[in-house]
CSV table of C-alpha atoms and ligand atoms in Angstrom, one decimal:
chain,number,residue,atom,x,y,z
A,1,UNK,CA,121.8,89.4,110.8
A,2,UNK,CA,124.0,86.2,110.5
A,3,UNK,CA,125.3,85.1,107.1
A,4,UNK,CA,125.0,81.0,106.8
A,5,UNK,CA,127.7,81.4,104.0
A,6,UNK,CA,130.4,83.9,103.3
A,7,UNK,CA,128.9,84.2,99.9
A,8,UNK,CA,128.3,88.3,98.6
A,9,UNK,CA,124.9,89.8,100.5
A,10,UNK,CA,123.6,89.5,97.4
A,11,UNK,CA,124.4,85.3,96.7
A,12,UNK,CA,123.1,83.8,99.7
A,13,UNK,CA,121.4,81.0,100.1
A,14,UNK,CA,120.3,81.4,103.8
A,15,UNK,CA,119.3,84.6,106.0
A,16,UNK,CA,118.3,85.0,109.7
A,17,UNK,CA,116.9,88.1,110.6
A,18,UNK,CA,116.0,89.5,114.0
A,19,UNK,CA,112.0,88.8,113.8
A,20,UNK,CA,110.0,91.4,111.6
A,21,UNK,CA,106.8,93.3,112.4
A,22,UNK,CA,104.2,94.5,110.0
A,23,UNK,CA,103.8,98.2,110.5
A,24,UNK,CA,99.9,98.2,108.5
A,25,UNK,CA,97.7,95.4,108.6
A,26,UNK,CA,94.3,94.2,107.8
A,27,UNK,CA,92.7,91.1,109.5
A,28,UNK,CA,89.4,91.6,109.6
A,29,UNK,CA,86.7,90.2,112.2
A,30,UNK,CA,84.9,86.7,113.1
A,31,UNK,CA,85.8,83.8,110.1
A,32,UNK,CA,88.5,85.9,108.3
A,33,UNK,CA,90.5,86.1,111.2
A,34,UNK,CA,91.2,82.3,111.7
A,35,UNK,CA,92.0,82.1,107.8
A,36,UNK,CA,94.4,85.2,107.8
A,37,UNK,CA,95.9,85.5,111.3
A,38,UNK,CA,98.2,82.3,111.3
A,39,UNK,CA,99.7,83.6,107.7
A,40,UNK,CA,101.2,87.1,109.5
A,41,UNK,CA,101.9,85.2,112.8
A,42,UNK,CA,104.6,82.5,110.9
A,43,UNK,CA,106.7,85.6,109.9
A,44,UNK,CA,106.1,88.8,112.0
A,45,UNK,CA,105.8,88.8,115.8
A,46,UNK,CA,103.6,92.0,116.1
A,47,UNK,CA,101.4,93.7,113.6
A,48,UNK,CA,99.5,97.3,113.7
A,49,UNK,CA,95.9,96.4,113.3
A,50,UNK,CA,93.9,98.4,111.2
A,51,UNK,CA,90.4,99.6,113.2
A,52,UNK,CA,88.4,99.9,109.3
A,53,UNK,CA,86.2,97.1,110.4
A,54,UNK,CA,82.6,97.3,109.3
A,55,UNK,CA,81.6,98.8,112.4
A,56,UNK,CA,84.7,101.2,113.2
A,57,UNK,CA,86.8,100.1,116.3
A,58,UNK,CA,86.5,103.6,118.2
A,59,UNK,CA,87.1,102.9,121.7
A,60,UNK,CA,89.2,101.0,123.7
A,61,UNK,CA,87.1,98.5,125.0
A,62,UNK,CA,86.0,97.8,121.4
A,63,UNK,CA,89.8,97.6,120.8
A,64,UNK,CA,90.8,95.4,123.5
A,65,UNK,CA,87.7,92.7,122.4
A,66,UNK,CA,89.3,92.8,119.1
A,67,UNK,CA,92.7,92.3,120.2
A,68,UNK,CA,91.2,88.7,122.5
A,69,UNK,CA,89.3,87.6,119.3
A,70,UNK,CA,92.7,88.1,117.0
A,71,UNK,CA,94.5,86.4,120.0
A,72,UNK,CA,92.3,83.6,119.6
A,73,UNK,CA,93.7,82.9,115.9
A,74,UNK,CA,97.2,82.8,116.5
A,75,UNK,CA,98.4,79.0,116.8
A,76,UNK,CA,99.4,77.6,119.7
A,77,UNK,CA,103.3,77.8,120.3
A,78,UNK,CA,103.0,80.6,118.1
A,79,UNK,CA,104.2,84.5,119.8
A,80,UNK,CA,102.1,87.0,117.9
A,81,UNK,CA,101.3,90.4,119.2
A,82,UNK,CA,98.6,92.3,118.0
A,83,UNK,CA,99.3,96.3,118.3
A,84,UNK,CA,95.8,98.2,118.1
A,85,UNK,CA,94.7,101.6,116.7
A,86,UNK,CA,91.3,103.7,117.1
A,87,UNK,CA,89.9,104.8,113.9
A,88,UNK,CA,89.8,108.9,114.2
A,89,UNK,CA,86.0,110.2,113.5
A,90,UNK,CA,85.1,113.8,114.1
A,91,UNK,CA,83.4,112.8,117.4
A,92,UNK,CA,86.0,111.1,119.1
A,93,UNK,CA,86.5,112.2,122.4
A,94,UNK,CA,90.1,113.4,123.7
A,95,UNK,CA,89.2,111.4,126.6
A,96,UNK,CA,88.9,108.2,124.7
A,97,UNK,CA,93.1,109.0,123.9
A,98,UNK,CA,93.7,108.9,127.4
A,99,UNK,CA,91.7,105.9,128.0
A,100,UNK,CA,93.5,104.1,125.4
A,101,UNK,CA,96.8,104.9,126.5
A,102,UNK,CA,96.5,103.8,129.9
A,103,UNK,CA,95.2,100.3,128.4
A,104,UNK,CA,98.5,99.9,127.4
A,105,UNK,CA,97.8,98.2,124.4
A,106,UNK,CA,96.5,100.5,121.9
A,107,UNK,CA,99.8,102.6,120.4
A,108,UNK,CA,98.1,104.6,117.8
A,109,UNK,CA,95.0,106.1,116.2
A,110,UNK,CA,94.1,106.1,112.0
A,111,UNK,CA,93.5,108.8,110.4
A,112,UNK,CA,91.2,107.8,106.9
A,113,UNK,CA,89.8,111.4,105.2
A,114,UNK,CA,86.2,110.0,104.9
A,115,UNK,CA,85.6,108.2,101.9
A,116,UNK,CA,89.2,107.5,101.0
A,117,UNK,CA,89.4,104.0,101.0
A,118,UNK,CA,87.5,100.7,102.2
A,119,UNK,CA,85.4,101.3,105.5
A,120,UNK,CA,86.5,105.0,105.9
A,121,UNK,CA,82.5,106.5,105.6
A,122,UNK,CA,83.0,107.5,109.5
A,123,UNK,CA,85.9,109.0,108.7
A,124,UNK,CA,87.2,112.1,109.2
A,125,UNK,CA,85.3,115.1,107.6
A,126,UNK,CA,88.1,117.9,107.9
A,127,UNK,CA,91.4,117.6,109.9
A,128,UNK,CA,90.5,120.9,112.0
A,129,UNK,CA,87.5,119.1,113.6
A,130,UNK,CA,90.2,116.5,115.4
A,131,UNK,CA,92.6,119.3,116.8
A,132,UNK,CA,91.5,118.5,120.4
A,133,UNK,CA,91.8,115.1,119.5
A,134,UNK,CA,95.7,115.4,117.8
A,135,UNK,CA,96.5,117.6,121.3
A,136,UNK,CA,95.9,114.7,123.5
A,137,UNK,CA,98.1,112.4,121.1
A,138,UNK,CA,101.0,114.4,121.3
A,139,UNK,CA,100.7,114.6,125.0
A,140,UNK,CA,100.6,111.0,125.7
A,141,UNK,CA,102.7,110.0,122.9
A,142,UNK,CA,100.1,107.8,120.8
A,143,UNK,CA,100.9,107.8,117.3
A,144,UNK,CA,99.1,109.3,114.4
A,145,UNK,CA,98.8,106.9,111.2
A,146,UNK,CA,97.6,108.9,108.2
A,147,UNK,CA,96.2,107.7,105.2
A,148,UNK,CA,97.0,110.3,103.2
A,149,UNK,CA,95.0,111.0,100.3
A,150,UNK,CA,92.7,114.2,99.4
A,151,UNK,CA,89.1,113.0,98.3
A,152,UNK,CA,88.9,115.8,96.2
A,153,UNK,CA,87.0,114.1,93.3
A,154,UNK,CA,88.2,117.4,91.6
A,155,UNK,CA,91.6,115.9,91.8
A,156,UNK,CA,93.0,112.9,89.6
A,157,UNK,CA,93.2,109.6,91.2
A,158,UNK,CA,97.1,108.9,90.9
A,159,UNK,CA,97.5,112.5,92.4
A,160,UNK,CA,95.7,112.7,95.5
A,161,UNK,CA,98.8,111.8,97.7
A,162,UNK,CA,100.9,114.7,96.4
A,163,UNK,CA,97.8,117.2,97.0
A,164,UNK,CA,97.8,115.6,100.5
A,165,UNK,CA,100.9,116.7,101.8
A,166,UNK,CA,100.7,120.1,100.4
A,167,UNK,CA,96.9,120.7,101.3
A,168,UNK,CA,96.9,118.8,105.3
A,169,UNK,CA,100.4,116.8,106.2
A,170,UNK,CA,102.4,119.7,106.0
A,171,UNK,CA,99.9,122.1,108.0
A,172,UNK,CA,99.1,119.2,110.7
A,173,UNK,CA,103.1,118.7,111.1
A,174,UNK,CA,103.5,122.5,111.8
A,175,UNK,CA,100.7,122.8,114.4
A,176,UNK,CA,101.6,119.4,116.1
A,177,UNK,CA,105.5,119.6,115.7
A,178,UNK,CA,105.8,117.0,118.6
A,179,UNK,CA,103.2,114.4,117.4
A,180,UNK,CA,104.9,111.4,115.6
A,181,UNK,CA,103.1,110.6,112.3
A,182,UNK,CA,103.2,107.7,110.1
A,183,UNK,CA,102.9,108.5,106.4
A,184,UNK,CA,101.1,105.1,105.4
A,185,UNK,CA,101.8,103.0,102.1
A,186,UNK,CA,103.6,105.6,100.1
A,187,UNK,CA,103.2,105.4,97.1
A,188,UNK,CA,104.7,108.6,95.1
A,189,UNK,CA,108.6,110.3,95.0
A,190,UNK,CA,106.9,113.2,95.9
A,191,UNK,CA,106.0,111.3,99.9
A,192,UNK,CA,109.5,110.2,100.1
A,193,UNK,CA,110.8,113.5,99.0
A,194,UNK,CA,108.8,114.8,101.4
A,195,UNK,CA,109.4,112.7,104.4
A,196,UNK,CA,113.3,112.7,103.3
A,197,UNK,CA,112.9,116.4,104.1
A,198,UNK,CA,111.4,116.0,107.7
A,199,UNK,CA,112.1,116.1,111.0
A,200,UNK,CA,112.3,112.3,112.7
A,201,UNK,CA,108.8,112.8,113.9
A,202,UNK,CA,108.0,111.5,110.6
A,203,UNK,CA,108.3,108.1,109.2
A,204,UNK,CA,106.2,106.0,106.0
A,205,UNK,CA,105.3,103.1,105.5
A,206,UNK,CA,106.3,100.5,102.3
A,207,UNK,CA,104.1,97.9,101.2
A,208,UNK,CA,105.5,95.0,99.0
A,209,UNK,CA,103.3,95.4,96.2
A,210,UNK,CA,104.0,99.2,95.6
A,211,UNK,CA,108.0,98.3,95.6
A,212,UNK,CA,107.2,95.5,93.0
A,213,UNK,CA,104.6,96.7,90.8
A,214,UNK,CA,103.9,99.7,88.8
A,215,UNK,CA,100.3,100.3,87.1
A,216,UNK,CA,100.8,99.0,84.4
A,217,UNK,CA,99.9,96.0,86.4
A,218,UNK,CA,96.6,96.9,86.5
A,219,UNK,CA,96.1,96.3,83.0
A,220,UNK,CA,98.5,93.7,81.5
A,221,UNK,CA,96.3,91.1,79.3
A,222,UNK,CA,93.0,92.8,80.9
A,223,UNK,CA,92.1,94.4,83.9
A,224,UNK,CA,93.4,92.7,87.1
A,225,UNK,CA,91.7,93.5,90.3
A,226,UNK,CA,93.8,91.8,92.7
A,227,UNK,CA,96.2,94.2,91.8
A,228,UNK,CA,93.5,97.2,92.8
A,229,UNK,CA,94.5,98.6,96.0
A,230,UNK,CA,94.4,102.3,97.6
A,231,UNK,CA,96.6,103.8,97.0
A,232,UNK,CA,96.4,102.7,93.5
A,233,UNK,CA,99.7,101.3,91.9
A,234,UNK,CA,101.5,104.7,90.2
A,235,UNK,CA,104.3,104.6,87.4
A,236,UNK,CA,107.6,103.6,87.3
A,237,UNK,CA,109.1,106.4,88.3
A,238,UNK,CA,107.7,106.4,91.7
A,239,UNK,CA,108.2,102.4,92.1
A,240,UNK,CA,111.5,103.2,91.7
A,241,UNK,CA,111.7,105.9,94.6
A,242,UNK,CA,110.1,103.9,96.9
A,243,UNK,CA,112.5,100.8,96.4
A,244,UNK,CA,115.7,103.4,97.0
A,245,UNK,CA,113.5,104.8,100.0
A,246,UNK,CA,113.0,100.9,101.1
A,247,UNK,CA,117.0,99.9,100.3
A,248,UNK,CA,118.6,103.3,101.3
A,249,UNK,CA,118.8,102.5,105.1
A,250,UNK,CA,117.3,105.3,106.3
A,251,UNK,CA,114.9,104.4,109.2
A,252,UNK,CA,112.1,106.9,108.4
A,253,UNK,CA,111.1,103.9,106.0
A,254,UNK,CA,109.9,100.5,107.2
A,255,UNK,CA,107.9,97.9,106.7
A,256,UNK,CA,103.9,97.7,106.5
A,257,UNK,CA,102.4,95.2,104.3
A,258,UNK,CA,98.8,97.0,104.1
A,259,UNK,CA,98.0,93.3,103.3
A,260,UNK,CA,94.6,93.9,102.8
A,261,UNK,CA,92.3,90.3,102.2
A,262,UNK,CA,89.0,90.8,100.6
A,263,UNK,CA,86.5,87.7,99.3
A,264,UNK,CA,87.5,86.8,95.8
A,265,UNK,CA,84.0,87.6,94.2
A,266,UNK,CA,84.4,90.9,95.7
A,267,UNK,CA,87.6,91.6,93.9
A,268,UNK,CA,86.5,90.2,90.9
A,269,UNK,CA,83.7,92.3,90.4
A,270,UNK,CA,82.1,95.1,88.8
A,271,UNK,CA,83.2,97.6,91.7
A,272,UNK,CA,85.8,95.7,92.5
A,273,UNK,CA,87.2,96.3,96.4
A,274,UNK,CA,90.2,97.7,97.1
A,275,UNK,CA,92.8,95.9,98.6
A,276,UNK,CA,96.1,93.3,97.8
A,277,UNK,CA,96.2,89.7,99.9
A,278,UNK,CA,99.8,89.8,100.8
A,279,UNK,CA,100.8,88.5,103.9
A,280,UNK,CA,101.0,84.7,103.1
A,281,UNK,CA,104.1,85.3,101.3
A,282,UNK,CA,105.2,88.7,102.5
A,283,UNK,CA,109.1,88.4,103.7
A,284,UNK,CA,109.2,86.9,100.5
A,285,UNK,CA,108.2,89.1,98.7
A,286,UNK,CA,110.2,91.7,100.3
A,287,UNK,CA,113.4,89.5,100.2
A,288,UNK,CA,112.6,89.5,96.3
A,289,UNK,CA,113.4,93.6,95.6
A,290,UNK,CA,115.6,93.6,98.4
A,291,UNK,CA,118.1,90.8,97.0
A,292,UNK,CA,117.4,92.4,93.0
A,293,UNK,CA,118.9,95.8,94.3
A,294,UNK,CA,122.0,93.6,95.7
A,295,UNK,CA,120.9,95.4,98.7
A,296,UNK,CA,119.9,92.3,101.2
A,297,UNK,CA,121.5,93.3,104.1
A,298,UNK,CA,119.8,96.2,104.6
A,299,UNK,CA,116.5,94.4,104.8
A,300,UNK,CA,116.7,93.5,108.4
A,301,UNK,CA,116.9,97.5,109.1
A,302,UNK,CA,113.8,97.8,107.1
A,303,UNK,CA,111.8,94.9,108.5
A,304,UNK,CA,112.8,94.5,111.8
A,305,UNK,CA,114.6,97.2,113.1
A,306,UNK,CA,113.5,100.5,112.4
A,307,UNK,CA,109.6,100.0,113.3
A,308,UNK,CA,109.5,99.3,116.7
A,309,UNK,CA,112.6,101.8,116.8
A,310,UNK,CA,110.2,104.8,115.8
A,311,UNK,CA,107.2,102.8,117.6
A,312,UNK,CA,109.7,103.3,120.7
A,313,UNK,CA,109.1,99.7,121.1
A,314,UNK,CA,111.8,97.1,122.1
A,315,UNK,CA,113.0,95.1,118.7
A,316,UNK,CA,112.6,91.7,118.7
A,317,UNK,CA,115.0,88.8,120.3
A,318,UNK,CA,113.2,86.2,118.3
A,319,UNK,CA,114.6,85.6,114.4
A,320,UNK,CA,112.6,84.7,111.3
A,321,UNK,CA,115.1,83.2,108.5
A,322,UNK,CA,115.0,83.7,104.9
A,323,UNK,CA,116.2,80.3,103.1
A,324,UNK,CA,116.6,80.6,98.9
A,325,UNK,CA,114.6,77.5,97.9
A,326,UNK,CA,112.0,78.8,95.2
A,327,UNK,CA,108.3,77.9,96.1
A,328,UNK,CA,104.8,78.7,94.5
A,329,UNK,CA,102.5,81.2,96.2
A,330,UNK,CA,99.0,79.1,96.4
A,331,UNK,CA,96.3,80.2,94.2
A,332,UNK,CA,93.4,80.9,97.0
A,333,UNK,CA,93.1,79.9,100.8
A,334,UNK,CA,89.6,79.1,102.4
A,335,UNK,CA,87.9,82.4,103.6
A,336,UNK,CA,85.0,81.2,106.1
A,337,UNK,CA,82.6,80.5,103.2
A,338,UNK,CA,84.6,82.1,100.3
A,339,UNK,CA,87.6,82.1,98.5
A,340,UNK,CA,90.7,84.6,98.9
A,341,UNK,CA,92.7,85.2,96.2
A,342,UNK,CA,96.9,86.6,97.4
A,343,UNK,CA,98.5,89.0,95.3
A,344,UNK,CA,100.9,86.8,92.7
A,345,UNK,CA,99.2,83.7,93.3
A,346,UNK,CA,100.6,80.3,91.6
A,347,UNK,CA,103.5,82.7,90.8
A,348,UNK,CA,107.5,81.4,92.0
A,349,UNK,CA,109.2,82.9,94.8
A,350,UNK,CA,112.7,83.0,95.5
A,351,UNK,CA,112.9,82.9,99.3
A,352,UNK,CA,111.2,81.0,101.9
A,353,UNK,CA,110.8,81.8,105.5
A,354,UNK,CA,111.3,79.6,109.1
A,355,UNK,CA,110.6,81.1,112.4
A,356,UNK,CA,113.6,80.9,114.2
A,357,UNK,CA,117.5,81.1,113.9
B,1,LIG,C1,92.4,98.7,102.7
B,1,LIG,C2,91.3,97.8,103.1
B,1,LIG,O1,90.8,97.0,102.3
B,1,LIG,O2,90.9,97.8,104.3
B,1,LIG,N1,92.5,98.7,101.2
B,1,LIG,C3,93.5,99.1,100.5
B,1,LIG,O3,93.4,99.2,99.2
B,1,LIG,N2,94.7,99.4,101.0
B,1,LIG,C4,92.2,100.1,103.2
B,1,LIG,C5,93.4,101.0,103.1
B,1,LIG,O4,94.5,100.8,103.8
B,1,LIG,O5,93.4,101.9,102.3
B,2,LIG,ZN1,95.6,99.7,104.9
């Protein structure tokens, strides 16, 4: 990190950061692609693609296809890297694992308990049915991104996290002790507690919106969809873990926007979808709770650093900087024939961000 000025961490007017990457990421297929792509490319060099499409991306060919038609988006003179992931189903093959890993592009599979969240019906029925699946992981070293959430309908909605860890994170980390595991967009102090108590095999995931909202959000002056996402926003208290999980410096916790875009009229519906726009203004966003807890300069650990440290992945040599020059977050972009709505739309952010030093 260089300092433009020799102002305190917390003052600064400028900040250049070793490049970030986005650990948990949504971009969709065909249209959405060319309207959400280029947002994530201007800050982050690489980005874990989520497989949820409509139809599941299960193989690696399917995989590789998608990674061409996201490479296709990315403006010229742009570098953007797209990571990929297999969605788990209960009939993937261990041979597919193998398959994928020799591609040398695909660095993890997803784990969604079926009906958990948006596109997770083929999801995974019960944990024990993947076994053969998580052994061929662990051997070739492919990492296992969890959504991790009971569907219990027994069990309350803001406490289906906690029962997760207790009920499958904690069993699958004792029979795969060797498999490394991404906890994704924690949301409660119970996941940090948890993963604070773990080996290095396991890390989470922070999204911007769980560090700067609490549920309440959900409901100020009426209900707000865009604020809907899964994991659902919690309350303060666990906001509040998650930003000392974020700012404490340890590198089990790093970045992943779960940026999520979904057609405004879908949002702002009856059964609205599930899901927070956030990659536009991202680093921003992040630069905002970093720089409230006095705590900027440990955001390029967070963001840039400790990722592709537990990805085993070489950090970045580019640098994205940070410049303090407030700016309005657009209402809606174009979304092939609709209209997407970010998260904090015609709101004021602090920082601003330039690819390169
Ligand atoms: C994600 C989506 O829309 O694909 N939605 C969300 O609320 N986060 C799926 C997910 O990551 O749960
Ligand atoms: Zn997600």
């Amino acid at each position: 990190m260089t300092q433009s000025t020799p102002m305190a961490p917390n003052s600064l007017s400028q900040l250049t950061l070793t490049r970030p990457d986005d650990w948990h990421l949504h971009v969709r297929d065909a249209q959405a692609l060319a309207a959400v792509v280029p947002h994530t490319a201007a800050q982050f060099a690489r980005a874990i693609i989520m497989p949820n499409l409509s139809t599941p991306v299960t193989t690696t060919e399917q995989a590789l296809a998608y990674r061409e038609r996201i490479l296709a988006s990315v403006p010229k003179g742009v570098r953007f890297e797209p990571l990929m992931t297999l969605y788990l189903t209960d009939t993937l093959a261990p041979t597919e694992i193998e398959r994928a890993h020799q591609s040398g592009h695909v660095v993890a599979c997803k784990l969604y308990p079926q009906g958990a969240t948006t596109n997770s019906d083929k999801g995974v029925t019960s944990i024990e049915k993947i076994y053969p699946v998580l052994e061929a992981m662990q051997k070739t070293g492919t990492k296992l991104l969890v959504h991790g959430e009971v569907t219990d309908p027994d069990v309350d909605v803001f406490d289906r996290e906690a029962v997760f860890i207790d009920r499958h994170l904690e069993p699958l980390r004792k029979r795969f002790p060797a498999l490394k595991i991404v906890f994704e967009h924690i949301t409660t102090q119970n996941a940090v507690q948890y993963v604070k108590s773990a080996d290095q095999n396991l890390a989470a995931t922070l999204t911007a919106h769980h560090l700067l909202f609490n549920r309440n959000a959900l409901f100020k002056g009426g209900m707000r969809p865009h604020y809907y996402c899964l994991p659902v926003l919690k309350k303060e208290v666990h906001r509040l873990a998650l930003v000392e999980a974020a700012t404490s410096g340890d590198p089990r916790f790093f970045l992943g926007t779960d940026s999520a875009p979904h057609a405004a009229h879908l949002k702002e519906h009856a059964q609205a979808c599930a899901g927070c726009y956030t990659a536009f203004g991202a680093m921003s966003m992040y630069a905002e709770i970093f720089e409230r807890l006095g705590r900027l300069d440990r955001l390029e650990g967070f963001a840039s650093h400790f990722g592709p440290d537990f990805y085993e992945l070489p950090r970045n040599t580019d640098h994205l900087t940070l410049v303090k020059a407030p700016w309005v977050l657009p209402e809606s972009f174009a979304y092939g024939d609709a209209l997407l709505k970010p998260l904090m739309g015609g709101e004021t952010l602090a920082w601003q961000t330039r690819l390169g030093a």
